[in-house]
Every structure is written in structure tokens, then in C-alpha cells.
Tab-separated table of C-alpha atoms and ligand atoms in Angstrom:
chain	number	residue	atom	x	y	z
A	1	MET	CA	-17.172	3.419	15.296
A	2	THR	CA	-15.402	6.749	15.771
A	3	ASP	CA	-17.186	9.818	14.318
A	4	GLU	CA	-13.934	11.581	13.567
A	5	ALA	CA	-12.739	11.664	9.952
A	6	TRP	CA	-9.972	9.057	10.217
A	7	PRO	CA	-7.028	9.311	7.799
A	8	LEU	CA	-7.635	7.659	4.463
A	9	SER	CA	-5.409	7.103	1.421
A	10	PHE	CA	-5.870	5.470	-1.973
A	11	GLU	CA	-3.308	3.611	-4.057
A	12	PHE	CA	-3.303	3.552	-7.882
A	13	PHE	CA	-1.143	1.737	-10.398
A	14	PRO	CA	-0.030	3.327	-13.689
A	15	PRO	CA	-2.293	2.030	-16.478
A	16	LYS	CA	-0.729	0.828	-19.728
A	17	THR	CA	-3.331	2.259	-22.113
A	18	GLU	CA	-4.934	5.615	-22.886
A	19	ALA	CA	-8.327	4.157	-21.954
A	20	GLY	CA	-6.918	3.039	-18.601
A	21	LEU	CA	-5.515	6.509	-17.992
A	22	GLU	CA	-8.827	8.131	-18.778
A	23	LYS	CA	-10.612	5.767	-16.405
A	24	LEU	CA	-8.066	6.488	-13.698
A	25	GLY	CA	-8.782	10.216	-14.041
A	26	ALA	CA	-12.479	9.580	-13.405
A	27	THR	CA	-11.712	7.222	-10.491
A	28	ARG	CA	-9.491	9.824	-8.884
A	29	VAL	CA	-12.168	12.528	-9.153
A	30	GLN	CA	-14.758	10.280	-7.496
A	31	LEU	CA	-12.455	9.024	-4.743
A	32	ALA	CA	-11.235	12.570	-4.031
A	33	GLY	CA	-14.781	13.200	-2.786
A	34	PHE	CA	-13.958	11.026	0.252
A	35	GLN	CA	-11.291	13.564	1.274
A	36	PRO	CA	-8.272	11.252	1.381
A	37	GLY	CA	-5.081	12.502	3.009
A	38	PHE	CA	-3.214	11.442	-0.125
A	39	PHE	CA	-3.162	9.242	-3.195
A	40	SER	CA	-0.208	7.001	-3.923
A	41	VAL	CA	1.048	5.653	-7.270
A	42	THR	CA	2.928	2.364	-7.521
A	43	TYR	CA	6.320	1.905	-9.164
A	44	GLY	CA	6.748	-1.118	-11.437
A	45	ALA	CA	9.352	-3.708	-10.473
A	46	GLY	CA	12.843	-2.498	-11.424
A	47	GLY	CA	11.549	1.003	-12.200
A	48	SER	CA	9.614	-0.323	-15.206
A	49	THR	CA	6.876	2.311	-14.838
A	50	ARG	CA	9.182	5.166	-13.842
A	51	ASP	CA	7.889	7.741	-16.349
A	52	ASN	CA	4.236	6.754	-16.029
A	53	THR	CA	4.385	6.781	-12.234
A	54	ARG	CA	6.000	10.220	-12.352
A	55	ASP	CA	3.507	11.621	-14.872
A	56	ILE	CA	0.478	10.367	-12.944
A	57	ALA	CA	1.878	11.651	-9.644
A	58	LEU	CA	2.551	15.084	-11.188
A	59	ASP	CA	-0.930	15.118	-12.677
A	60	ILE	CA	-2.524	14.344	-9.300
A	61	ARG	CA	-0.405	17.045	-7.682
A	62	SER	CA	-1.332	19.598	-10.341
A	63	ALA	CA	-4.992	18.987	-9.445
A	64	GLY	CA	-4.086	20.310	-5.976
A	65	LEU	CA	-4.115	16.889	-4.293
A	66	ASP	CA	-1.490	15.363	-2.032
A	67	VAL	CA	0.326	12.454	-3.674
A	68	ALA	CA	2.966	9.933	-2.621
A	69	PRO	CA	4.791	8.369	-5.577
A	70	HIS	CA	6.197	4.925	-4.760
A	71	LEU	CA	9.918	4.616	-5.405
A	72	SER	CA	12.584	1.942	-5.429
A	73	PHE	CA	16.129	2.049	-6.726
A	74	GLY	CA	15.476	-0.607	-9.330
A	75	GLY	CA	18.434	-0.548	-11.690
A	76	ASP	CA	18.771	3.242	-11.568
A	77	SER	CA	21.847	5.282	-10.720
A	78	GLU	CA	21.889	7.448	-7.602
A	79	GLN	CA	21.813	10.526	-9.854
A	80	ALA	CA	18.687	9.305	-11.675
A	81	VAL	CA	16.911	8.823	-8.324
A	82	ILE	CA	18.020	12.280	-7.155
A	83	ASP	CA	16.776	13.842	-10.407
A	84	LEU	CA	13.393	12.158	-10.003
A	85	LEU	CA	13.117	13.309	-6.395
A	86	ASN	CA	14.056	16.851	-7.447
A	87	THR	CA	11.252	16.787	-10.024
A	88	TYR	CA	8.851	15.760	-7.256
A	89	LYS	CA	10.139	18.400	-4.857
A	90	THR	CA	9.827	21.160	-7.477
A	91	ALA	CA	6.223	20.092	-8.119
A	92	GLY	CA	5.408	20.456	-4.426
A	93	ILE	CA	5.319	16.736	-3.659
A	94	SER	CA	6.464	15.988	-0.135
A	95	ARG	CA	5.678	12.283	0.372
A	96	ILE	CA	7.284	9.143	-0.957
A	97	VAL	CA	6.481	5.469	-0.424
A	98	ALA	CA	10.039	4.083	-0.210
A	99	LEU	CA	10.500	0.422	-1.148
A	100	ARG	CA	13.043	-2.183	-2.058
A	101	GLY	CA	10.724	-3.588	-4.708
A	102	ASP	CA	11.102	-6.967	-6.360
A	103	LEU	CA	13.100	-8.116	-9.352
A	104	PRO	CA	11.230	-7.735	-12.643
A	105	SER	CA	10.358	-11.198	-13.973
A	106	GLY	CA	13.214	-12.656	-16.012
A	107	MET	CA	15.809	-10.453	-14.281
A	108	GLY	CA	16.940	-13.003	-11.666
A	109	GLY	CA	20.437	-12.095	-10.491
A	110	ALA	CA	20.905	-9.325	-13.073
A	111	MET	CA	19.941	-6.516	-10.713
A	112	GLN	CA	20.995	-5.821	-7.144
A	113	LEU	CA	18.007	-4.759	-5.054
A	114	VAL	CA	18.571	-1.951	-2.559
A	115	HIS	CA	16.801	-2.472	0.759
A	116	ALA	CA	14.179	0.071	1.720
A	117	ASN	CA	16.067	1.240	4.838
A	118	GLU	CA	18.985	2.185	2.573
A	119	LEU	CA	16.687	4.078	0.190
A	120	VAL	CA	15.113	5.934	3.124
A	121	ALA	CA	18.589	6.863	4.420
A	122	PHE	CA	19.604	7.980	0.913
A	123	ILE	CA	16.556	10.235	0.530
A	124	HIS	CA	17.094	11.636	4.005
A	125	GLN	CA	20.751	12.301	3.257
A	126	HIS	CA	19.963	14.249	0.075
A	127	PHE	CA	16.653	15.916	0.949
A	128	GLY	CA	16.697	16.238	4.745
A	129	ASN	CA	13.165	16.221	6.130
A	130	HIS	CA	11.498	17.445	2.945
A	131	PHE	CA	9.836	14.096	2.191
A	132	LYS	CA	7.550	12.265	4.614
A	133	MET	CA	8.533	8.682	3.958
A	134	HIS	CA	6.103	5.794	4.144
A	135	VAL	CA	7.493	2.262	4.118
A	136	ALA	CA	6.022	-1.218	3.773
A	137	ALA	CA	5.200	-3.448	6.764
A	138	TYR	CA	4.046	-7.067	6.794
A	139	PRO	CA	1.703	-8.236	9.579
A	140	GLU	CA	1.856	-11.761	8.115
A	141	ILE	CA	5.595	-11.336	7.525
A	142	HIS	CA	7.467	-10.711	4.295
A	143	PRO	CA	7.962	-13.973	2.345
A	144	GLU	CA	11.774	-13.602	2.335
A	145	ALA	CA	12.092	-12.683	6.027
A	146	LYS	CA	14.517	-14.773	8.060
A	147	SER	CA	12.090	-14.761	10.977
A	148	TYR	CA	9.158	-12.823	12.400
A	149	GLN	CA	11.452	-10.827	14.704
A	150	ASP	CA	14.016	-10.206	11.969
A	151	ASP	CA	11.342	-8.639	9.769
A	152	ILE	CA	10.345	-6.330	12.637
A	153	TYR	CA	14.014	-5.505	13.202
A	154	TRP	CA	14.309	-4.308	9.597
A	155	LEU	CA	11.061	-2.373	9.845
A	156	LYS	CA	12.537	-0.578	12.830
A	157	GLU	CA	15.661	0.136	10.779
A	158	LYS	CA	13.459	1.830	8.187
A	159	PHE	CA	12.077	4.096	10.908
A	160	ASN	CA	15.557	4.665	12.331
A	161	ALA	CA	16.640	5.799	8.855
A	162	GLY	CA	13.885	8.449	8.751
A	163	ALA	CA	10.583	6.840	7.702
A	164	THR	CA	7.572	8.499	9.288
A	165	ALA	CA	4.865	5.870	8.813
A	166	ALA	CA	4.297	2.375	7.464
A	167	ILE	CA	1.566	0.953	5.269
A	168	THR	CA	0.926	-2.759	5.586
A	169	GLN	CA	0.623	-5.506	3.043
A	170	TYR	CA	-3.045	-6.465	2.953
A	171	PHE	CA	-4.390	-9.083	5.328
A	172	TYR	CA	-7.822	-10.441	6.254
A	173	SER	CA	-7.112	-11.356	9.873
A	174	ALA	CA	-7.407	-8.409	12.249
A	175	ASP	CA	-5.631	-10.529	14.890
A	176	ALA	CA	-2.516	-10.776	12.700
A	177	TYR	CA	-2.439	-6.974	12.625
A	178	TRP	CA	-3.006	-6.509	16.389
A	179	TYR	CA	-0.311	-9.044	17.238
A	180	PHE	CA	2.080	-7.358	14.808
A	181	LEU	CA	1.387	-3.939	16.379
A	182	ASP	CA	2.110	-5.398	19.833
A	183	GLN	CA	5.389	-6.881	18.633
A	184	CYS	CA	6.378	-3.608	16.922
A	185	GLN	CA	5.585	-1.687	20.081
A	186	GLN	CA	7.706	-4.080	22.122
A	187	ALA	CA	10.523	-3.515	19.641
A	188	GLY	CA	10.255	0.235	20.339
A	189	ILE	CA	8.380	1.265	17.181
A	190	ASP	CA	5.890	4.030	17.898
A	191	GLN	CA	5.242	5.420	14.407
A	192	PRO	CA	1.844	4.794	12.770
A	193	ILE	CA	1.385	1.473	10.962
A	194	VAL	CA	-1.604	1.936	8.681
A	195	PRO	CA	-3.466	-1.176	7.491
A	196	GLY	CA	-3.468	-1.716	3.718
A	197	ILE	CA	-6.905	-2.884	2.603
A	198	MET	CA	-7.459	-5.032	-0.479
A	199	PRO	CA	-11.070	-5.242	-1.661
A	200	ILE	CA	-12.181	-8.597	-3.043
A	201	THR	CA	-13.505	-8.714	-6.583
A	202	ASN	CA	-11.930	-11.748	-8.236
A	203	PHE	CA	-10.980	-14.799	-6.197
A	204	GLN	CA	-8.548	-16.387	-8.699
A	205	ASN	CA	-6.499	-13.204	-9.070
A	206	LEU	CA	-6.517	-12.583	-5.335
A	207	ALA	CA	-5.412	-16.161	-4.559
A	208	ARG	CA	-2.548	-16.002	-7.074
A	209	PHE	CA	-1.359	-12.613	-5.854
A	210	SER	CA	-1.666	-13.585	-2.198
A	211	SER	CA	0.490	-16.682	-2.559
A	212	ASN	CA	3.228	-14.534	-4.185
A	213	CYS	CA	3.241	-11.785	-1.592
A	214	GLY	CA	2.717	-13.963	1.477
A	215	ALA	CA	-0.729	-12.629	2.424
A	216	GLU	CA	-3.108	-15.249	3.776
A	217	ILE	CA	-6.698	-15.721	2.728
A	218	PRO	CA	-8.314	-17.443	5.728
A	219	ARG	CA	-9.682	-20.908	4.929
A	220	TRP	CA	-13.272	-19.963	5.701
A	221	MET	CA	-13.036	-17.099	3.202
A	222	SER	CA	-11.371	-19.070	0.426
A	223	GLN	CA	-13.864	-21.930	0.846
A	224	GLN	CA	-16.767	-19.562	0.495
A	225	LEU	CA	-15.222	-17.628	-2.412
A	226	GLN	CA	-14.416	-20.839	-4.290
A	227	GLN	CA	-17.955	-21.992	-3.875
A	228	TYR	CA	-19.270	-18.849	-5.598
A	229	GLY	CA	-17.298	-19.801	-8.746
A	230	ASP	CA	-18.383	-17.535	-11.614
A	231	ASP	CA	-21.149	-15.924	-9.593
A	232	LEU	CA	-19.397	-12.560	-9.473
A	233	GLU	CA	-22.284	-10.795	-7.762
A	234	SER	CA	-22.021	-13.149	-4.776
A	235	VAL	CA	-18.223	-12.670	-4.704
A	236	ARG	CA	-18.792	-8.923	-4.752
A	237	GLN	CA	-21.330	-8.982	-1.927
A	238	PHE	CA	-19.245	-11.326	0.227
A	239	GLY	CA	-16.160	-9.183	-0.409
A	240	ILE	CA	-17.926	-5.980	0.555
A	241	GLU	CA	-19.355	-7.536	3.709
A	242	THR	CA	-16.109	-9.134	4.943
A	243	VAL	CA	-13.847	-6.190	4.062
A	244	SER	CA	-16.276	-3.649	5.581
A	245	ARG	CA	-16.326	-5.723	8.775
A	246	LEU	CA	-12.537	-5.951	8.831
A	247	CYS	CA	-12.210	-2.167	8.380
A	248	GLU	CA	-14.730	-1.525	11.124
A	249	GLN	CA	-12.828	-3.801	13.524
A	250	LEU	CA	-9.561	-2.088	12.651
A	251	LEU	CA	-10.903	1.423	13.149
A	252	ASP	CA	-12.760	0.490	16.340
A	253	GLY	CA	-9.566	-1.082	17.668
A	254	GLY	CA	-7.570	2.098	17.075
A	255	ALA	CA	-5.895	1.617	13.658
A	256	PRO	CA	-4.432	4.985	12.619
A	257	GLY	CA	-6.374	5.119	9.330
A	258	LEU	CA	-6.890	2.965	6.231
A	259	HIS	CA	-4.952	2.719	2.962
A	260	PHE	CA	-6.936	1.178	0.092
A	261	TYR	CA	-5.392	-0.787	-2.758
A	262	THR	CA	-7.921	0.558	-5.250
A	263	MET	CA	-6.860	-1.389	-8.371
A	264	ASN	CA	-7.907	1.887	-10.065
A	265	GLN	CA	-11.598	1.157	-9.349
A	266	VAL	CA	-14.145	3.239	-7.462
A	267	GLU	CA	-16.192	0.165	-6.556
A	268	PRO	CA	-16.300	-1.653	-4.214
A	269	ILE	CA	-14.317	0.903	-2.175
A	270	SER	CA	-17.011	3.538	-2.373
A	271	THR	CA	-19.586	1.069	-0.966
A	272	ILE	CA	-17.187	-0.084	1.775
A	273	LEU	CA	-16.562	3.532	2.807
A	274	THR	CA	-20.285	4.244	2.843
A	275	ASN	CA	-20.738	1.175	5.083
A	276	LEU	CA	-18.140	2.721	7.408
A	277	GLY	CA	-20.140	5.944	7.572
A	278	ARG	CA	-17.741	7.884	5.378
A	279	GLU	CA	-19.645	9.924	2.792
A	280	ALA	CA	-18.234	11.493	-0.362
A	281	ASP	CA	-18.714	15.266	-0.888
B	301	FAD	P1	12.642	-4.321	2.513
B	301	FAD	O1	12.157	-3.486	3.626
B	301	FAD	O2	14.017	-4.045	1.977
B	301	FAD	O3	12.529	-5.854	3.000
B	301	FAD	C1	12.665	-6.938	2.098
B	301	FAD	C2	13.111	-8.192	2.871
B	301	FAD	O4	14.470	-8.075	3.321
B	301	FAD	C3	12.323	-8.497	4.136
B	301	FAD	O5	12.260	-9.890	4.243
B	301	FAD	C4	13.163	-7.891	5.283
B	301	FAD	O6	13.002	-8.623	6.481
B	301	FAD	C5	14.586	-8.003	4.754
B	301	FAD	N1	15.401	-6.820	4.976
B	301	FAD	C6	15.011	-5.521	5.027
B	301	FAD	N2	16.077	-4.701	5.117
B	301	FAD	C7	17.176	-5.483	5.120
B	301	FAD	C8	18.586	-5.218	5.156
B	301	FAD	N3	19.048	-3.961	5.183
B	301	FAD	N4	19.450	-6.281	5.136
B	301	FAD	C9	18.990	-7.565	5.068
B	301	FAD	N5	17.660	-7.862	5.025
B	301	FAD	C10	16.764	-6.837	5.037
B	301	FAD	N6	6.485	-3.293	-5.038
B	301	FAD	C11	6.777	-2.637	-6.189
B	301	FAD	O7	7.556	-3.160	-7.021
B	301	FAD	N7	6.247	-1.396	-6.464
B	301	FAD	C12	5.431	-0.761	-5.610
B	301	FAD	O8	4.978	0.346	-5.869
B	301	FAD	C13	5.102	-1.430	-4.370
B	301	FAD	N8	4.302	-0.822	-3.444
B	301	FAD	C14	4.073	-1.449	-2.240
B	301	FAD	C15	3.315	-0.783	-1.272
B	301	FAD	C16	3.055	-1.384	-0.041
B	301	FAD	C17	2.263	-0.640	0.991
B	301	FAD	C18	3.558	-2.695	0.230
B	301	FAD	C19	3.278	-3.357	1.535
B	301	FAD	C20	4.318	-3.353	-0.721
B	301	FAD	C21	4.600	-2.749	-1.955
B	301	FAD	N9	5.374	-3.363	-2.939
B	301	FAD	C22	5.663	-2.718	-4.121
B	301	FAD	C23	5.921	-4.722	-2.712
B	301	FAD	C24	7.354	-4.665	-2.161
B	301	FAD	O9	8.223	-4.008	-3.045
B	301	FAD	C25	7.819	-6.102	-1.944
B	301	FAD	O10	7.092	-6.681	-0.895
B	301	FAD	C26	9.303	-6.289	-1.759
B	301	FAD	O11	9.576	-7.696	-1.811
B	301	FAD	C27	9.852	-5.769	-0.429
B	301	FAD	O12	9.888	-4.406	-0.384
B	301	FAD	P2	10.216	-3.678	1.016
B	301	FAD	O13	10.301	-2.238	0.733
B	301	FAD	O14	9.305	-4.139	2.071
B	301	FAD	O15	11.700	-4.281	1.253
């Protein structure tokens, strides 16, 4: 394992309640001790969390931390997106995670989604190089992709439009990531593609989410997790062990950092980072 402090980032989602917000504040303070390069804040499908995402991002920024709000066009006008980006720029925010997003449930056909490469080009057109733009990448391929190579083609288009780095959908097979990196390299992509890491705490939720987003839980893992049933302590221990091992393999193999889907929780990420030799201040 490398001794250098590899780049690290943490993703939050905007909580719906005051209690959730308070907990997020405490989570952020604890995770900040691990010296992440930035925090990111998700954007609900169709812009449904627009104000909350903005407020949390501004709050993180006002604490002196680097933050990347996620953004998609949703159903918003170009002017509304420009206004939001101007608010971010004025607050000293200089990163965005630029996405197409998905349709909010029940909105089938009522909203035209704007592809991420077009959003990246739009931001670049209006804000030049002010924002470092991170985009999504899919080592196990986006569920709507026409083919493996087509998905890589569109990833390259996001970089051609001005993205500076990609963060991947989570995966549990390091080989899927290495193969994807090889294919991206062959397609002429040389920007960093940072693995997104999803800790395991609840098998049912993970299985449901994974089947929607096209991430695969390897059979040996799902068999073992199913067998633990309601024994949450065993799920927790297995999750920590397998995800720590995955992270170690990724870093040893030269991954350009790790991005954690925190689910607004300190644990088990703090234990995984400690296993990787990364100590909090
Ligand atoms: P795109 O890059 O537009 O790709 C979508 C699909 O269309 C792919 O199959 C691609 O091959 C194809 N494609 C791409 N460009 C074109 C084009 N110009 N013409 C034709 N086909 C094209 N969702 C949220 O709602 N909020 C979030 O905050 C959020 N954060 C995320 C963070 C990360 C790191 C990741 C990996 C995903 C995140 N998502 C989020 C999920 C994401 O919005 C969905 O996976 C969505 O379905 C695709 O978004 P995208 O930006 O990858 O889309």
C-alpha cells in the first residue's frame, strides 16, 4: 500500500428532516478529519432537492471545505441553471459533478433529460474553466447503454466537452474496473477515473439499488450476505472486510483515489479508512 495521502472524497445526500441535517453536520465534521479533497452533495432526480443541495453545499463551503454540488438540468430552464452556478461561483465553489440524472418516479415522458456531455459543454460555455467538472463513469456499464463501447464513447464525449475527472458507479469487482480503465485508455481517455466505493450495511437495500443502477453484487458476496439474514453485525463485519480489501487492491493497482458513497454515515467508512492506514486528525 502506498504511504502517500491518496486523494479522497465523500458524497452526501440532502436529508429530508432537521434531525437528518443535524446528523449530517456531525458526520461532516468527523469525516473532515480524514482530510478529503472535497465533499460532494447529490441532486435529487429532476432537481427535486435543488434548494437543499445548494444550502448544504454552501454550508460546507462556508466551513472552509471544498465541495462539489451535483447538478443535472432536470426540468430547469437554462437561466435557472446559470443562476445556481453563479450562486456557487460567488460562494467560492469551483467543482461540479455534472450529470444527466434520471427521471423522477412518475414523470415518465414528461421531462426531457439532458445528457451529461451537453451539461458539461453548457457549463464550459458560460463559465469557461472556472468549474472543475466531474462526471459519472460505469465500469459495469450504464443500464441504458447501447453497448460497452458506446458507453465509453459517451464518456469520452464528456471529457471532450470539458470534464476533468470521472467518478465511477460503485462495483465490487476490481477486474471490472481494471478492464474498463484499459478500454478507456484505448479509446484515448487519459483523465482520472476515480472508483466510487459503496460500503455494505444492509443487503436488501443494496440488492434493490444495485439492480436499478446496473451494479453487480458478485454471487459469492450475495450468497454470504443472504445467509447472514438479520445478523447485522455479521453483515457489517463482512462488508468492512470485503470493501477494505477492494479499496486496498484498487489503491495498490494505481487507482487515482477513492470516492465514498457515505450515505451520510461515519461508519463503516471510518473503519475502512483506518484499515487502509488512513488516520483522522
Ligand atoms: P449520461 O452521461 O448522459 O449517460 C446516460 C446514458 O446515455 C448512458 O447509457 C450513455 O451511454 C448514453 N449517452 C450519454 N451521452 C449521450 C448522448 N449525448 N447521446 C446519446 N446517448 C448518450 N443521479 C442523480 O439523480 N443525482 C445525483 O446526484 C447523482 N449522482 C451520481 C454520482 C455518480 C458518481 C454516479 C456514477 C451516478 C450518479 N447519479 C446521480 C446517477 C446518474 O444520474 C444516472 O446513472 C443516470 O442514469 C445517468 O447519468 P449520467 O450523467 O451518467 O448520464
